Coordinates of C-alpha atoms in Angstrom, one line a residue:
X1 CA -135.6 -190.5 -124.3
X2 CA -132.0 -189.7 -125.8
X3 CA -130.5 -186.6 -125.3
X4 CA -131.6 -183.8 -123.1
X5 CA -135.0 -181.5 -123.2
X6 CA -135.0 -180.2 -127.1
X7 CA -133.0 -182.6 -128.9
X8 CA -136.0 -182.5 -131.4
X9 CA -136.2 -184.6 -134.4
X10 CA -138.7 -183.4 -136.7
X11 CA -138.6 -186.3 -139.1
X12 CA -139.4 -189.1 -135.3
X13 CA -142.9 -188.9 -135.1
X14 CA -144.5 -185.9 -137.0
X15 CA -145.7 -184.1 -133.9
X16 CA -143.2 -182.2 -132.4
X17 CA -142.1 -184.8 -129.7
X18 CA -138.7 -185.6 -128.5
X19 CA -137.8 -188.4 -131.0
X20 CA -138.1 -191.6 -129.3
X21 CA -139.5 -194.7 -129.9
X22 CA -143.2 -194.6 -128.3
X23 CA -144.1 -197.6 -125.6
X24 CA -147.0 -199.8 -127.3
X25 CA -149.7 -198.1 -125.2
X26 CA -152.1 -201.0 -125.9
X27 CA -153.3 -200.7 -122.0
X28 CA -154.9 -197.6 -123.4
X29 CA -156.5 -198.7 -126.7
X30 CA -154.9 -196.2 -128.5
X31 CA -151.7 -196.5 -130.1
X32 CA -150.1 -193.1 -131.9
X33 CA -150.8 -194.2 -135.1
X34 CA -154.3 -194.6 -134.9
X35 CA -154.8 -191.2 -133.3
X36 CA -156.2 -189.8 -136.4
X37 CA -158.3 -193.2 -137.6
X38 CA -159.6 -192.5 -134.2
X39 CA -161.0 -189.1 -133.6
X40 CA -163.1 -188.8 -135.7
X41 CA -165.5 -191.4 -134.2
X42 CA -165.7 -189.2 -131.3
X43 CA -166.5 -185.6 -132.8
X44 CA -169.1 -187.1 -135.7
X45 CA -171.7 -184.8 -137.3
X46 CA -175.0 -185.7 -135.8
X47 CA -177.3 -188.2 -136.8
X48 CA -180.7 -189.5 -136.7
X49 CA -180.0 -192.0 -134.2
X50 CA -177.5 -189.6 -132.4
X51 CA -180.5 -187.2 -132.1
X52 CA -182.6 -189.4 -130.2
X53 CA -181.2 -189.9 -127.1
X54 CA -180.9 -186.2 -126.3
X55 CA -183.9 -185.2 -124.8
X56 CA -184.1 -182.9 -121.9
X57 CA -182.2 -180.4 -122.6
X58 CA -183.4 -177.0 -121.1
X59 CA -182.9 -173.9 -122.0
X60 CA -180.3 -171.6 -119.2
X61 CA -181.3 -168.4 -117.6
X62 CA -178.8 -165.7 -116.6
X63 CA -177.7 -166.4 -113.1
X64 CA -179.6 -165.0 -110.7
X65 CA -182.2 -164.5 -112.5
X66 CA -185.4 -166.1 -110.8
X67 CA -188.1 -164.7 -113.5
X68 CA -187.8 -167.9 -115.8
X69 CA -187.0 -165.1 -118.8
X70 CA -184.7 -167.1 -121.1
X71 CA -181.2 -165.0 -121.4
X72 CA -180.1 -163.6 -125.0
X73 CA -177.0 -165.9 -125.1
X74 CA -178.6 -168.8 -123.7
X75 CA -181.3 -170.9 -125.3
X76 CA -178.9 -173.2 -123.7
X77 CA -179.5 -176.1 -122.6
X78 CA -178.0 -177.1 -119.4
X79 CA -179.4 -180.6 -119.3
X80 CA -180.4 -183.6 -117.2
X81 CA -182.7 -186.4 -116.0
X82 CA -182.3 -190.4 -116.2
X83 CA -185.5 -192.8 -115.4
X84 CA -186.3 -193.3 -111.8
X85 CA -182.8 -195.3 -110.8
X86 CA -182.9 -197.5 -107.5
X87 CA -180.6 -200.1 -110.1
X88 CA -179.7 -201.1 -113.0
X89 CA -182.9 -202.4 -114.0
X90 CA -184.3 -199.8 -113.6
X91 CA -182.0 -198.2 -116.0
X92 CA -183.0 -200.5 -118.9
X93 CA -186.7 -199.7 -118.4
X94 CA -185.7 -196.6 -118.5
X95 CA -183.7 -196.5 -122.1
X96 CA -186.8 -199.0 -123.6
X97 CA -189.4 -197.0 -122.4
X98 CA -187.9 -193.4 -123.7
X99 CA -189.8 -192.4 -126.8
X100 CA -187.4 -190.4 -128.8
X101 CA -189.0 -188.4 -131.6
X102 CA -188.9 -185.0 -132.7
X103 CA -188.7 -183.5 -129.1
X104 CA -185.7 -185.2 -128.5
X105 CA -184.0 -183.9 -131.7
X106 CA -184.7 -180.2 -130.9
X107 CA -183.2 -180.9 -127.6
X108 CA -180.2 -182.8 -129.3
X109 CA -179.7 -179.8 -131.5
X110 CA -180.4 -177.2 -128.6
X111 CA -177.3 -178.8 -127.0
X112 CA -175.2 -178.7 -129.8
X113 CA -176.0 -174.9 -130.8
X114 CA -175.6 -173.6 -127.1
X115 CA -172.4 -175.4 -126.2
X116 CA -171.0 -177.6 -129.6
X117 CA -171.3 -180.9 -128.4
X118 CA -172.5 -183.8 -131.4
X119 CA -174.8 -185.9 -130.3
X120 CA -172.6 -188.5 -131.0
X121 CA -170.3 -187.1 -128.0
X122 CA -173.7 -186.9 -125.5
X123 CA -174.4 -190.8 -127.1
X124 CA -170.7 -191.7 -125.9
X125 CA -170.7 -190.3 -122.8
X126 CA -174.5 -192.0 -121.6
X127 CA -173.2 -195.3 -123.1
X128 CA -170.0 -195.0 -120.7
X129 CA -171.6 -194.2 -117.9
X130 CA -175.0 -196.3 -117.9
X131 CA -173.2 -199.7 -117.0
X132 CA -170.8 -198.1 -114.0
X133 CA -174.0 -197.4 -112.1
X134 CA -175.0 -200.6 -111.3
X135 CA -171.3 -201.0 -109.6
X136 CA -170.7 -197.8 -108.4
X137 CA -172.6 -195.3 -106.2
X138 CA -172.9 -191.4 -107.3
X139 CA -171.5 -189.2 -107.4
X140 CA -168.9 -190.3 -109.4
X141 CA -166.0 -188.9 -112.0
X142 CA -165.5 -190.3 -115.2
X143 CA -162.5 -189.6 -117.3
X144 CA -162.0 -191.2 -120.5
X145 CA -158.5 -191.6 -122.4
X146 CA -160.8 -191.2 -126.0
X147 CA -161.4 -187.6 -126.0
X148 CA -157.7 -186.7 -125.2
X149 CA -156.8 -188.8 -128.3
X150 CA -159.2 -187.2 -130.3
X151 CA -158.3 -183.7 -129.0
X152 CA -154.2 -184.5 -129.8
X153 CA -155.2 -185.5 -133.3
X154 CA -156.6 -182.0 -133.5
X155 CA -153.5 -180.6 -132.5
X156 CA -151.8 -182.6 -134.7
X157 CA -154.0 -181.4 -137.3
X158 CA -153.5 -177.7 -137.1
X159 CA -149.7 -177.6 -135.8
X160 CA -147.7 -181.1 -137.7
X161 CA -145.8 -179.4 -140.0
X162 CA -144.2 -177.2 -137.0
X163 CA -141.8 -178.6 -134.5
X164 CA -144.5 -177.9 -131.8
X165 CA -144.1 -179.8 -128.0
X166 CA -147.1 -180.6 -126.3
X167 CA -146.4 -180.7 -122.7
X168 CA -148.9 -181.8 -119.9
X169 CA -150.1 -179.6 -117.2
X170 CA -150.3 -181.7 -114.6
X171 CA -152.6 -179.4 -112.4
X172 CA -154.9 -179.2 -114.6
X173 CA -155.8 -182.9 -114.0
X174 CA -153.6 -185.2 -112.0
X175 CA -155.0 -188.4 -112.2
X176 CA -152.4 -190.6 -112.1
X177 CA -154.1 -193.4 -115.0
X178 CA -153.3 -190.7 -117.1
X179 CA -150.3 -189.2 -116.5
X180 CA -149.2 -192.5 -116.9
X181 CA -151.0 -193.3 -120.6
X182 CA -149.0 -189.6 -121.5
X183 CA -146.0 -190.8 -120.1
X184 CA -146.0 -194.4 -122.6
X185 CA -146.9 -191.6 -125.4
X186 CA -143.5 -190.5 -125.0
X187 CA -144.7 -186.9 -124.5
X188 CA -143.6 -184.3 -121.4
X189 CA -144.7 -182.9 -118.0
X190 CA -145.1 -179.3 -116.8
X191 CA -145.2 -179.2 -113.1
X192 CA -145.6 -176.1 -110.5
X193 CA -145.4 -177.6 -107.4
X194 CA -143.2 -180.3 -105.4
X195 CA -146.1 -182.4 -105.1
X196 CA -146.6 -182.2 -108.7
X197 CA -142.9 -182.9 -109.1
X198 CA -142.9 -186.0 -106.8
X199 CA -145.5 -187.4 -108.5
X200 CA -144.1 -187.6 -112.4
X201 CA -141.0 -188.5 -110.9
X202 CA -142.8 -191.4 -108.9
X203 CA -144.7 -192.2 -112.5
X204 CA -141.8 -192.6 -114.4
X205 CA -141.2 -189.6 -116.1
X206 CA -137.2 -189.0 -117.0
X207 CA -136.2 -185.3 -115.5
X208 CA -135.2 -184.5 -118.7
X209 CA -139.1 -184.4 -119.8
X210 CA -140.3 -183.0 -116.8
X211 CA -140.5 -178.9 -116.8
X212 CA -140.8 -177.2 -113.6
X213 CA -142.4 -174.1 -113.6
X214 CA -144.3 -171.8 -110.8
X215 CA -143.4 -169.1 -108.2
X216 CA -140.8 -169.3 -105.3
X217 CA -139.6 -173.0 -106.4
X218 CA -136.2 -171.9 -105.0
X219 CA -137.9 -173.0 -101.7
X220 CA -138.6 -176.4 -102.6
X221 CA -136.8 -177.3 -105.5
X222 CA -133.3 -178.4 -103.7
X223 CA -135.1 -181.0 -102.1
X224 CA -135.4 -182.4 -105.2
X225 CA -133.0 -181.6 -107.9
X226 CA -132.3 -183.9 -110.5
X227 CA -129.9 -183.8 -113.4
X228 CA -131.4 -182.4 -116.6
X229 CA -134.5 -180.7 -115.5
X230 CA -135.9 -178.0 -117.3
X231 CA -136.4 -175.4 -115.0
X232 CA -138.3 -172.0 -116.1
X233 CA -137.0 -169.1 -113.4
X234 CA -139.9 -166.5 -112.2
X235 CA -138.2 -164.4 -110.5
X236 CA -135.0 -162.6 -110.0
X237 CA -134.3 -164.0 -106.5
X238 CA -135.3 -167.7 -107.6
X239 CA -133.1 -167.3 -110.5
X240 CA -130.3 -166.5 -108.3
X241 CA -131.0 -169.0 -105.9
X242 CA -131.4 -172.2 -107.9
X243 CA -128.0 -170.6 -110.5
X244 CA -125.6 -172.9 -108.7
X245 CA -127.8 -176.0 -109.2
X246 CA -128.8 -175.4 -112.9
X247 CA -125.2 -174.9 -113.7
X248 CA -124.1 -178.3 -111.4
X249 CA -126.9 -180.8 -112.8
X250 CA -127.1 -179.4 -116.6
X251 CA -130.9 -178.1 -116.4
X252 CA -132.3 -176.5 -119.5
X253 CA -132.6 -173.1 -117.6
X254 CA -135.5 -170.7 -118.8
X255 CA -137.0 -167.4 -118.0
X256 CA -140.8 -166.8 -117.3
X257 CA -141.5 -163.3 -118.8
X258 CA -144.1 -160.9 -118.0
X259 CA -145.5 -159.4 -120.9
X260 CA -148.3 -156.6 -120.7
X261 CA -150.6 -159.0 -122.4
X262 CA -150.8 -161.0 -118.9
X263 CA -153.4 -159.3 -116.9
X264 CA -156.1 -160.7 -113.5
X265 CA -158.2 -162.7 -115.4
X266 CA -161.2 -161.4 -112.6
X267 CA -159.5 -157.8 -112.6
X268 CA -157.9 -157.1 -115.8
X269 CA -156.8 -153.8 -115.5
X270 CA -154.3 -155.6 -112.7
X271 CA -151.3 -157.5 -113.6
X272 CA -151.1 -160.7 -112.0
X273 CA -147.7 -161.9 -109.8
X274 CA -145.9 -164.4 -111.7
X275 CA -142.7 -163.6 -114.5
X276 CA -140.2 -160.7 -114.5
X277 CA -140.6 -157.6 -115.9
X278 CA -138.4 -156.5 -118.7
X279 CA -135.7 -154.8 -116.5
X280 CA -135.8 -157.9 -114.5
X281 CA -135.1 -160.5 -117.0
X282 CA -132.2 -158.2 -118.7
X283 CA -130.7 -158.2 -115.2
X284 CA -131.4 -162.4 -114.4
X285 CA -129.9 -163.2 -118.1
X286 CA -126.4 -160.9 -117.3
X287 CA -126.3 -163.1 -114.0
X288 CA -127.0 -166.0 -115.7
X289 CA -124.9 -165.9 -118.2
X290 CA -122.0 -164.8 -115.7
X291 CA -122.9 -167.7 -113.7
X292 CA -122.4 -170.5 -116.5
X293 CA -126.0 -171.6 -117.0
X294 CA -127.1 -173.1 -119.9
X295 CA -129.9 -170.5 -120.5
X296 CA -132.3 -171.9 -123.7
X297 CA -136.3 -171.3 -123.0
X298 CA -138.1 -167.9 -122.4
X299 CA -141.5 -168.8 -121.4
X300 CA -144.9 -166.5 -120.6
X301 CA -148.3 -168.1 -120.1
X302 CA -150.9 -165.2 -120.1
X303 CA -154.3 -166.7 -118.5
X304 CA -156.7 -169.4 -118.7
X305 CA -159.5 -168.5 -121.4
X306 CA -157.1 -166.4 -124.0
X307 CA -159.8 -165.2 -125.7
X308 CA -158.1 -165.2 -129.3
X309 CA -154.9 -166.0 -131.5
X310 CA -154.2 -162.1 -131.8
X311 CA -153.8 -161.7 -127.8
X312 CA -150.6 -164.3 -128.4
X313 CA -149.5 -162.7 -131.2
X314 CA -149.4 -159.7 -129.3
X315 CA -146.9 -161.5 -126.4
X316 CA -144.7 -163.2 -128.3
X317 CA -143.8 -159.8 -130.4
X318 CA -143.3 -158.3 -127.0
X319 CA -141.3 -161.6 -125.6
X320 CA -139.1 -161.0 -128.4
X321 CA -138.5 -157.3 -128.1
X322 CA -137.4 -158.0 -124.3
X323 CA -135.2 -161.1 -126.1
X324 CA -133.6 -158.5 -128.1
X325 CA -133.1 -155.9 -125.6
X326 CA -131.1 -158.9 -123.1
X327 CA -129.0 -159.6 -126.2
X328 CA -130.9 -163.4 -125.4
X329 CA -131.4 -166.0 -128.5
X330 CA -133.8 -168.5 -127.1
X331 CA -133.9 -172.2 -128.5
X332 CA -137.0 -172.5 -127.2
X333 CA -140.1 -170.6 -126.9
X334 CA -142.6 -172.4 -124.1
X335 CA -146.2 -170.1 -124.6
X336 CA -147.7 -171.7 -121.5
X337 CA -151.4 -172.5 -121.6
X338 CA -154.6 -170.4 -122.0
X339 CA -156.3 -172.2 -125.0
X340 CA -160.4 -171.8 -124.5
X341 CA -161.6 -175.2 -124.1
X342 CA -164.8 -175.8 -127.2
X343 CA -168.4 -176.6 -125.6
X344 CA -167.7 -174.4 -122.7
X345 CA -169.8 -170.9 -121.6
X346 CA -168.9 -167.8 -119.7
X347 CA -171.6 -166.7 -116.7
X348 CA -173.0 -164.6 -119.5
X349 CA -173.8 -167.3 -121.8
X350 CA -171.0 -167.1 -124.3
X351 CA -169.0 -170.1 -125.8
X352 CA -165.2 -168.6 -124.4
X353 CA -163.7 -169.9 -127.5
X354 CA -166.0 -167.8 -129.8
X355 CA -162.9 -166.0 -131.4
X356 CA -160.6 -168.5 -131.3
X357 CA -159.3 -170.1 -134.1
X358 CA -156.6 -173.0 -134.6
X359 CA -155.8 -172.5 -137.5
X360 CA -154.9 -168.9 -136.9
X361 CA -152.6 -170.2 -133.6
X362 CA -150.8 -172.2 -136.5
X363 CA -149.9 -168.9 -138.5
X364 CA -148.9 -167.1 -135.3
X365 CA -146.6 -170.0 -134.7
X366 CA -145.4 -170.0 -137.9
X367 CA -144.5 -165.7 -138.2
X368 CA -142.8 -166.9 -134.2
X369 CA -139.9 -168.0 -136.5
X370 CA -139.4 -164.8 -138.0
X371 CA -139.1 -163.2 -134.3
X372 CA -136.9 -165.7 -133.0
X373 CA -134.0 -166.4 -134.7
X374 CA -132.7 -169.4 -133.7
X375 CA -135.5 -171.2 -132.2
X376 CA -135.9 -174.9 -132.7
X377 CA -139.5 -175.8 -131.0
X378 CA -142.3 -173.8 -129.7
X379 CA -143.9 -175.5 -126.5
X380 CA -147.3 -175.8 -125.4
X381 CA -148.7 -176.7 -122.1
X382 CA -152.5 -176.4 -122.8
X383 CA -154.2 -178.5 -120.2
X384 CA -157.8 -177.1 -120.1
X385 CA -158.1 -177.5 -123.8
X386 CA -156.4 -181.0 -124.0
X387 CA -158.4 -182.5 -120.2
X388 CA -162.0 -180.7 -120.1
X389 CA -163.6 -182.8 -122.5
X390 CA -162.2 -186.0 -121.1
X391 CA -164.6 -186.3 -118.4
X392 CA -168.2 -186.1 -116.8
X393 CA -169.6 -185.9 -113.2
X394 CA -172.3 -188.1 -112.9
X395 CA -174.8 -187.0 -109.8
X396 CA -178.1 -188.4 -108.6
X397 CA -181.2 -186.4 -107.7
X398 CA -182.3 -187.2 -104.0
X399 CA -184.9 -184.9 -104.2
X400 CA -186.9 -182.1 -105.6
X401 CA -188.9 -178.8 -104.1
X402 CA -191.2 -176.2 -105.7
X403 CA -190.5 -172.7 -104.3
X404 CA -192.3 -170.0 -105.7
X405 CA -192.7 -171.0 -109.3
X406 CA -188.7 -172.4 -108.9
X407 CA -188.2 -176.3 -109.0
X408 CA -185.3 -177.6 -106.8
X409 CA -183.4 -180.6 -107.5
X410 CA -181.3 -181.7 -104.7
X411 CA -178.5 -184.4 -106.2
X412 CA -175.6 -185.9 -104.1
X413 CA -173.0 -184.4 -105.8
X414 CA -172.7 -180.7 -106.6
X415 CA -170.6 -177.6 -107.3
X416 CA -169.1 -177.5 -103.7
X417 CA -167.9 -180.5 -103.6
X418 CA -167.5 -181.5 -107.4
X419 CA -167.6 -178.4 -109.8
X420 CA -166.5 -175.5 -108.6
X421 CA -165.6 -174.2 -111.8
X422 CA -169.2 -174.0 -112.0
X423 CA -169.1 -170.4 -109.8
X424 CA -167.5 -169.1 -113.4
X425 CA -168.6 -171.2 -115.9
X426 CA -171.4 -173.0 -117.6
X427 CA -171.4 -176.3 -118.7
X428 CA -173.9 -178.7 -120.4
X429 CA -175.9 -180.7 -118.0
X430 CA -177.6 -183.8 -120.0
X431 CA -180.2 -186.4 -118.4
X432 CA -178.6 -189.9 -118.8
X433 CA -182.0 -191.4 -119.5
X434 CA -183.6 -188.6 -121.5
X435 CA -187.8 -187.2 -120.6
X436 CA -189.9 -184.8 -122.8
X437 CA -192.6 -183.1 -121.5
X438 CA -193.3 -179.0 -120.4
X439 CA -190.3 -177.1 -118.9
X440 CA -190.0 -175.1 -116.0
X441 CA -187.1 -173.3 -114.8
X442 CA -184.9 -175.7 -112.4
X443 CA -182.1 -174.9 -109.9
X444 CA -179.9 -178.0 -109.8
X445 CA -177.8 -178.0 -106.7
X446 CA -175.7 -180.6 -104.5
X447 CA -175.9 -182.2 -101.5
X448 CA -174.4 -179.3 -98.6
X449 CA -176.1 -176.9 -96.8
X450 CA -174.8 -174.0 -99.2
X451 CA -176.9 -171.8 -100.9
X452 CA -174.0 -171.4 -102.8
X453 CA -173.9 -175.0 -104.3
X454 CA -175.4 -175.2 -107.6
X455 CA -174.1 -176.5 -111.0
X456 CA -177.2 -175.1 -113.1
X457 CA -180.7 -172.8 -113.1
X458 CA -182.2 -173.4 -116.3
X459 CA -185.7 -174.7 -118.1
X460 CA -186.3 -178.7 -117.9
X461 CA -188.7 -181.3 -118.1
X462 CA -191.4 -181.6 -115.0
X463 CA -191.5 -185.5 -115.8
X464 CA -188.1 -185.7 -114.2
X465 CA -187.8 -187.1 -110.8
X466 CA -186.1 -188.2 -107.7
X467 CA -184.0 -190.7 -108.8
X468 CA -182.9 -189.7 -111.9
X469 CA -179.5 -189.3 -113.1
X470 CA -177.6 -186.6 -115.1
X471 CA -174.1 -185.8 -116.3
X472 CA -172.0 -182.6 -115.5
X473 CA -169.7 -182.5 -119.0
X474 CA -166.6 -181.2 -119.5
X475 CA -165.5 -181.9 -116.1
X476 CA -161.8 -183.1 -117.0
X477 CA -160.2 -179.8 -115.9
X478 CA -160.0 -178.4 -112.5
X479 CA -162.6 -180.5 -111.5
X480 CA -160.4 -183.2 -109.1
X481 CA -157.4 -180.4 -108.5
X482 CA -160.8 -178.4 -106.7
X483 CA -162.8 -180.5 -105.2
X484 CA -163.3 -180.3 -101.5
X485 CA -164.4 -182.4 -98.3
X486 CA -167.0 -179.9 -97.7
X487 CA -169.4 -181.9 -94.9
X488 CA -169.1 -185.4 -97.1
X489 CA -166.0 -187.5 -98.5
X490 CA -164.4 -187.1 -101.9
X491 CA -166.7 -189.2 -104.7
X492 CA -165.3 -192.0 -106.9
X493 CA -162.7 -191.8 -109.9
X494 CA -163.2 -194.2 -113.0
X495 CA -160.9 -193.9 -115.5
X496 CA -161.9 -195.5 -119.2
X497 CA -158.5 -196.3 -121.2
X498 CA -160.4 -196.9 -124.3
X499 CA -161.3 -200.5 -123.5
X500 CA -162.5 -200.9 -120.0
X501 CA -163.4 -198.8 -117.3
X502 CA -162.0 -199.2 -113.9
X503 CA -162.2 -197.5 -110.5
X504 CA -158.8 -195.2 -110.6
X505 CA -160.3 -194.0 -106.7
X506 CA -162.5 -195.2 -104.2
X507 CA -164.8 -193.3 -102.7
X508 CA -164.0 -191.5 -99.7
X509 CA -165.3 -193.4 -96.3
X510 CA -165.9 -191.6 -92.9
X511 CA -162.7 -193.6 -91.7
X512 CA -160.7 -191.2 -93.9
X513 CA -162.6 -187.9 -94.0
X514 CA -162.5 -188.2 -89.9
X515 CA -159.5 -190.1 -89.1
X516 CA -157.0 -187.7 -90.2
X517 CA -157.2 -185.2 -87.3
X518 CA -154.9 -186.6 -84.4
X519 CA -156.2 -185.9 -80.8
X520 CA -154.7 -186.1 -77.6
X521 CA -155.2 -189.1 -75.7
X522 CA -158.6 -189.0 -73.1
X523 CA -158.7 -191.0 -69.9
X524 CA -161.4 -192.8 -70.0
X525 CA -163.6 -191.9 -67.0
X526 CA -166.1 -194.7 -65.9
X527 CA -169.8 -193.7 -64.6
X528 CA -168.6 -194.9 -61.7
X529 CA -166.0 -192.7 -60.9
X530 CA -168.2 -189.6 -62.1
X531 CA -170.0 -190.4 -59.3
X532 CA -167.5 -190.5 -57.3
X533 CA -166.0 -187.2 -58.0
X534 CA -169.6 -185.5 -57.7
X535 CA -169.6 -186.2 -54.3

């Protein structure tokens, strides 16, 4: 990359990235230019044949809610079921035998009305995943570079004409196969941790396109310093910490704000604990100033799930008022994350980007010019919105149980160990192999003994069976960051760069899940000597 953080030329590449020429990214089967040739293959309107590999969608219940009533949100579908797997061919009886048909269209359409998905998204999805599972064991992770094209090429599409910087968040989804396809697109890093930071320095990332962001980085951040950073302070005391550093290694120094539009997502009438305050950040730009740092970013990211483009509009006018009162001209203005990912639903049933709009992001961005005078980008570092659609959880069921008018499936893979987003979201749950038939209400829940681990409770087909196999969606965000160990070892990563599919992570043997705890060392005491001693 030439120049430091910001050098933007608008005329290099059309999308707001730091003007360089782009590595062929051939690995990935998607080269920049054919972002927008491309996208569209994956977000088609449905079709006929789409339609008929959708079956078995069911319709979800509010949670809780054993009665098998239907909630007002939610003639949703969480979905499932695959032909009886014990191999692969049984997988291929399974797609001849399925009789498509009108059911299977309501169901395709159920899908797409609850939670947005085309069937031509659920058709790409079951024609990745079918082959892997004679190969690979379940549960499994599948993450595919084609969606994340598709979903830049929306950005693209909405914010092009503005010199917009999409950087990723790398806890959102650090899979290394893909940091390093977003490295060869020439694009940046956001990092919040000095693991994160270690590992886009070990991918090949310049420092001068990595942003560090985060709390108390002041207490890891030395360790590490590199010349030309860009660094976002959150605090008074980190500012003041890390001010002999920025000034020696030329960082592109930035302040994270708090604005009264950033409140506890799970108790909003809190404010959470990250940014300063306004008499904070008048205070860290006098000191910073004095201190010779080159100050150029003000930076707030309100929450995950910003529920519409007024809530931004909103911060940035009270970003710039604190600009104006600190006598501070920001160059660039980074508006974190918080995009609502599409196809995804709140507990009660709702899509979380119901009132969101890109197209109305793109006219907040562009009256963002008229606040800040001076400014030469606006950055973005929308993860969720960018990674959820790139991936699927596949699981198996091992079981099922009828309790009380309830059927259980019991699958290896589940929201303790695989989803736990699932505790505060819902997402669509499709069979891989699809079944018609009546419905009953369904728990679906993994493989530990928590009561707690379910990724669904809704209405599906009683023809599906132990065996079968369905697909978690959306699982590209906070999935891997979340997972846990909880009783069995951490499942399989493939990673699909738009060509093949390969395993980015084994899955996890006893050797590891056991062998990390170090023990003394035991004498080995014979039966002999027991013996001995018990006389």
């Amino acid at each position: 990359m030439a120049g430091k953080v910001g050098q933007f030329n608008p005329n290099a590449n059309g999308n707001g990235t730091p003007g360089e020429e782009r590595e062929d990214s051939s690995a990935s089967g998607w080269r920049a230019e054919e972002l927008r040739n491309q996208a569209p293959k994956f977000s088609l309107a449905a079709t006929a044949a789409d339609r008929s590999v959708a079956d078995g969608a069911g319709g979800q219940t509010e949670p809780g809610n054993f009665s098998g009533r239907i909630s007002a949100a939610g003639k949703i579908g969480r979905t499932m079921s695959k032909a009886q797997i014990s191999g692969p061919a049984a997988v291929r009886r399974g797609d001849a035998a399925r009789q498509p048909g009108a059911a299977a269209s309501a169901a395709a359409e159920s899908v797409r009305r609850a939670f947005g998905h085309p069937p031509a998204v659920l058709k790409f999805w079951r024609d990745l995943v079918r082959p892997q599972l004679a190969r690979q064991p379940t549960p499994f992770y599948l993450f595919s570079v084609t969606p994340m094209a598709a979903a830049l090429a929306e950005l693209d599409a909405h914010f092009g004409h503005l010199p917009v910087r999409h950087w990723l968040s790398c806890k959102t989804q650090p899979l290394r196969p893909l940091l390093q396809w977003w490295r060869k697109s020439g694009r940046g890093i956001e990092v919040v941790s000095e693991f994160e930071l270690l590992a886009a320095l070990n991918e090949g990332f310049p420092p001068e396109r990595i942003l560090v962001n985060g709390p108390a980085k002041h207490h890891w951040l030395p360790r590490h310093a590199a010349r030309g950073l860009g660094v976002n302070f959150d605090s008074v005391h980190e500012a003041a910490a890390l001010a002999p550093l920025a000034r020696q290694l030329d960082w592109t120094a930035g302040l994270r704000l708090h604005t009264p539009q950033e409140v506890d997502p799970e108790s909003p009438g809190h404010p959470t604990q990250f940014g300063m305050a306004e008499e904070e950040a008048r205070l860290t730009v006098h000191r910073l100033r004095g201190a010779g740092v080159r100050l150029e970013t003000v930076h707030f990211h309100l929450r995950t799930n910003v529920g519409s483009a007024a809530i931004y509009a909103r911060a940035l006018a009270e970003a710039a008022e604190i600009c104006r009162a600190a006598g501070f001209a920001p160059r660039f203005v980074d508006c974190g994350g918080g995009f609502p990912p599409p196809h995804v639903l709140s507990p009660a049933g709702r899509r979380v980007d119901a009132a969101f709009d890109l197209g109305e992001m793109a006219r907040v961005y562009e009256r963002a010019w008229r606040l800040f005078p001076g400014v030469r980008e606006i950055w973005l570092e929308n993860g969720r919105w960018l990674t959820a659609r790139s991936g699927v959880l596949v699981v198996q069921i091992l079981d099922v149980k009828e309790r009380r008018g309830m059927r259980h499936f019991i699958c290896d893979g589940g929201r303790t160990t695989n989803a736990l987003v699932a505790n505060w979201e819902r997402h669509a749950l499709i069979p891989l192999v699809p079944r018609g038939g009546a419905r009953t209400l369904t728990t679906v829940s993994g493989p530990t003994c928590m009561a707690f681990d379910q990724l669904a409770r809704c209405l599906l087909p009683r023809t599906i069976r132990p065996g079968d196999h369905l697909l978690w969606l959306d699982a590209g965000a906070y999935h891997l960051p979340w997972e846990t160990r909880f009783s069995h070892g951490l499942a399989a990563v493939l990673w699909h760069d738009g060509e093949k599919v390969r395993v980015a992570r084994e899955r996890e043997e006893f050797s590891a899940w056991w062998g990390c705890w170090r023990v003394p060392h035991v004498a080995t005491v014979t039966l002999a000597q027991l013996r001995k001693l018990a006389r």
